[in-house]
Coordinates of C-alpha atoms in Angstrom, one line a residue:
R15 CA -0.2 0.1 0.1
G16 CA 1.4 3.4 -1.2
R17 CA 1.8 6.0 1.6
S18 CA -0.8 8.3 0.5
Q19 CA -3.4 5.2 0.4
R20 CA -2.3 4.6 4.0
I21 CA -2.9 8.1 4.8
M22 CA -6.4 8.4 3.3
A23 CA -7.1 5.2 5.0
A24 CA -6.1 6.6 8.6
D25 CA -8.7 7.8 11.0
D26 CA -8.7 11.1 10.7
S27 CA -7.5 12.1 14.8
E28 CA -4.8 8.9 13.8
W29 CA -3.5 10.5 11.3
A30 CA -3.6 14.3 13.2
A31 CA -1.5 12.0 15.5
E32 CA 0.7 10.5 13.2
R33 CA 1.8 14.4 12.1
I34 CA 2.3 16.0 15.3
A35 CA 4.7 13.1 16.6
E36 CA 6.5 13.4 13.0
A37 CA 6.8 16.8 14.0
N38 CA 7.9 16.4 17.7
R39 CA 10.7 14.0 16.0
H40 CA 12.0 16.8 13.6
K41 CA 11.7 19.4 16.5
T42 CA 14.0 16.9 18.4
E43 CA 16.4 16.1 15.6
G44 CA 16.6 20.2 14.6
N45 CA 17.7 21.0 18.6
E46 CA 20.6 18.0 18.2
H47 CA 21.7 19.4 15.2
L48 CA 21.7 23.4 16.5
K49 CA 23.4 21.7 19.6
Q50 CA 26.0 20.2 17.5
G51 CA 26.3 23.6 15.6
N52 CA 24.9 22.1 12.2
L53 CA 22.7 25.1 11.7
K54 CA 21.4 24.3 8.3
K55 CA 20.5 21.2 9.2
A56 CA 18.7 22.6 12.0
L57 CA 17.0 25.0 9.8
W58 CA 15.8 22.2 8.0
S59 CA 14.7 20.1 10.3
Y60 CA 12.8 22.7 11.9
H61 CA 10.7 23.6 8.4
N62 CA 9.9 19.8 8.9
I63 CA 7.9 20.6 11.8
W64 CA 5.5 23.0 9.5
L65 CA 5.3 20.9 6.7
N66 CA 3.8 18.1 9.4
V67 CA 1.2 20.4 11.2
G68 CA 1.1 23.5 9.1
G69 CA -1.7 22.7 7.7
L70 CA -3.8 20.6 10.8
K71 CA -5.8 23.2 12.1
Q72 CA -7.5 23.9 8.8
S73 CA -11.3 23.1 8.6
A74 CA -10.8 21.7 4.8
G75 CA -7.9 21.2 2.0
P76 CA -7.0 18.5 -0.3
A77 CA -8.1 14.7 0.6
G78 CA -5.3 12.9 3.0
M79 CA -3.6 16.9 3.9
V80 CA -5.6 18.3 6.6
P81 CA -8.0 16.4 9.0
D82 CA -11.8 16.6 8.3
Q83 CA -12.6 18.8 10.8
R84 CA -16.4 17.4 10.9
K85 CA -15.5 14.0 11.8
L86 CA -13.4 14.9 15.1
T87 CA -15.0 15.4 18.7
E88 CA -14.2 19.2 20.3
A89 CA -11.6 17.4 22.6
Q90 CA -10.1 15.8 19.3
K91 CA -10.0 19.7 17.9
A92 CA -8.8 20.9 21.3
S93 CA -6.1 18.7 21.4
I94 CA -4.8 18.8 18.2
S95 CA -5.2 22.8 18.2
A96 CA -2.9 23.1 21.4
S97 CA -0.1 20.4 20.0
V98 CA 0.1 22.4 16.8
D99 CA 0.4 25.8 18.2
E100 CA 3.1 24.4 20.9
L101 CA 5.2 22.8 18.0
L102 CA 4.8 25.9 15.6
T103 CA 5.8 28.7 18.7
A104 CA 9.1 25.6 19.5
M105 CA 9.8 25.9 15.9
E106 CA 9.8 29.8 15.9
L107 CA 12.0 30.0 18.7
N108 CA 14.5 27.3 17.7
K109 CA 14.4 29.1 14.0
A110 CA 15.3 32.1 15.8
M111 CA 18.1 30.9 17.5
V112 CA 19.3 29.6 14.5
Y113 CA 19.4 32.9 13.1
I114 CA 21.1 34.3 16.3
K115 CA 23.7 32.2 15.9
Q116 CA 24.2 32.9 12.3
E117 CA 23.7 36.9 13.3
E118 CA 20.6 37.0 10.9
W119 CA 19.4 39.7 13.0
G120 CA 16.0 40.5 10.8
K121 CA 15.2 37.2 10.4
G122 CA 15.6 36.2 13.7
F123 CA 13.4 39.2 15.2
D124 CA 10.6 38.4 12.5
A125 CA 10.7 34.6 14.0
C126 CA 10.3 36.3 17.3
N127 CA 7.4 38.6 16.4
K128 CA 5.4 35.6 15.2
V129 CA 5.6 33.6 18.3
L130 CA 4.7 37.3 19.9
Q131 CA 2.2 38.0 17.5
K132 CA 0.5 35.1 19.8
Q133 CA 2.2 34.9 23.2
P134 CA 2.7 38.9 23.7
T135 CA 4.3 37.7 27.3
N136 CA 6.3 35.2 25.8
A137 CA 9.9 35.8 27.7
K138 CA 12.1 33.9 25.5
A139 CA 10.5 35.2 22.6
L140 CA 10.6 38.7 24.2
C141 CA 14.6 38.1 25.1
R142 CA 15.5 36.4 21.8
A143 CA 13.3 39.2 19.9
G144 CA 15.9 41.1 22.1
V145 CA 18.9 40.3 21.5
C146 CA 18.6 40.9 17.6
K147 CA 17.2 44.6 18.0
M148 CA 20.4 44.7 20.3
N149 CA 23.0 43.6 17.8
S150 CA 21.1 45.5 14.6
A151 CA 22.1 48.8 17.2
D152 CA 18.3 49.6 18.0
L153 CA 19.6 49.9 21.5
D154 CA 16.1 51.6 22.7
V155 CA 14.0 48.8 21.3
A156 CA 15.8 46.1 22.6
K157 CA 15.7 48.0 26.2
D158 CA 12.1 47.6 25.9
L159 CA 11.9 43.8 24.9
L160 CA 14.5 42.4 27.8
A161 CA 12.9 44.5 30.3
Q162 CA 9.3 42.7 29.1
A163 CA 10.9 39.7 28.7
N164 CA 12.4 40.3 32.9
S165 CA 9.0 41.1 33.9
A166 CA 7.4 37.6 32.1
A167 CA 10.6 35.8 33.6
P168 CA 12.2 37.7 36.3
G169 CA 15.7 36.1 37.7
D170 CA 15.8 34.2 34.2
P171 CA 19.8 34.4 33.3
G172 CA 19.2 34.4 30.0
I173 CA 17.6 37.7 30.3
A174 CA 20.0 39.3 33.1
L175 CA 23.1 38.0 30.6
A176 CA 21.1 40.1 27.5
Q177 CA 20.7 43.0 30.0
K178 CA 24.2 43.3 31.0
Q179 CA 25.1 42.8 27.1
L180 CA 22.8 46.0 26.3
A181 CA 24.2 47.7 29.2
A182 CA 27.9 47.2 27.8
K183 CA 26.5 48.1 24.4
F184 CA 24.8 51.8 26.1
K185 CA 28.3 52.4 27.6
A186 CA 30.2 51.9 24.4
Q187 CA 27.4 53.8 22.4
D188 CA 27.3 57.1 25.1
A189 CA 31.6 56.9 25.3
K190 CA 31.7 57.2 20.9
D191 CA 29.2 59.8 21.4
R192 CA 31.3 61.8 24.1
K193 CA 34.2 61.1 21.7
A194 CA 32.5 62.6 19.1
W195 CA 31.0 65.8 21.1
G196 CA 34.3 66.5 22.1
G197 CA 33.6 64.9 25.9
K198 CA 30.7 67.3 25.8
L199 CA 26.9 65.7 26.1
F200 CA 24.1 68.1 26.4

């Protein structure tokens, strides 16, 4: 039996569970690639999360590509939706980390922003967005984002480190400005 025939024959909730399990496998695989410094492989693994679950919340689509929502109970729909949201959030946050390591600040910020549109107090997204803004010389925005991250997760060592790095960047910018103005700032 071909793969598409197997998918078509499977119960919609079972098929969705298989897609979610496969997406989780790609997430784990991507995290391993990230730890090993294989950034392109990590991004590919994270992209495969979306390929597996990106359409699961749609109510209609090509046969065998999305579950028929009419055949699912409300509990099944809620479970699928929660799992997909969790996976897509992790995917964007992990992509942001890859982009930060690649010093692709704009792409990293965009990935974080996708999370922040749905979860405005997500501490990881706020912190990583702040790091991206800090490294693209948007220090005031970085300061605001890191302050929000600290409010969302007080005492988080990653946020504290980013705030310390930001303070050093502000200090360096201040010294540069003083030198440019002959030591006089108004």
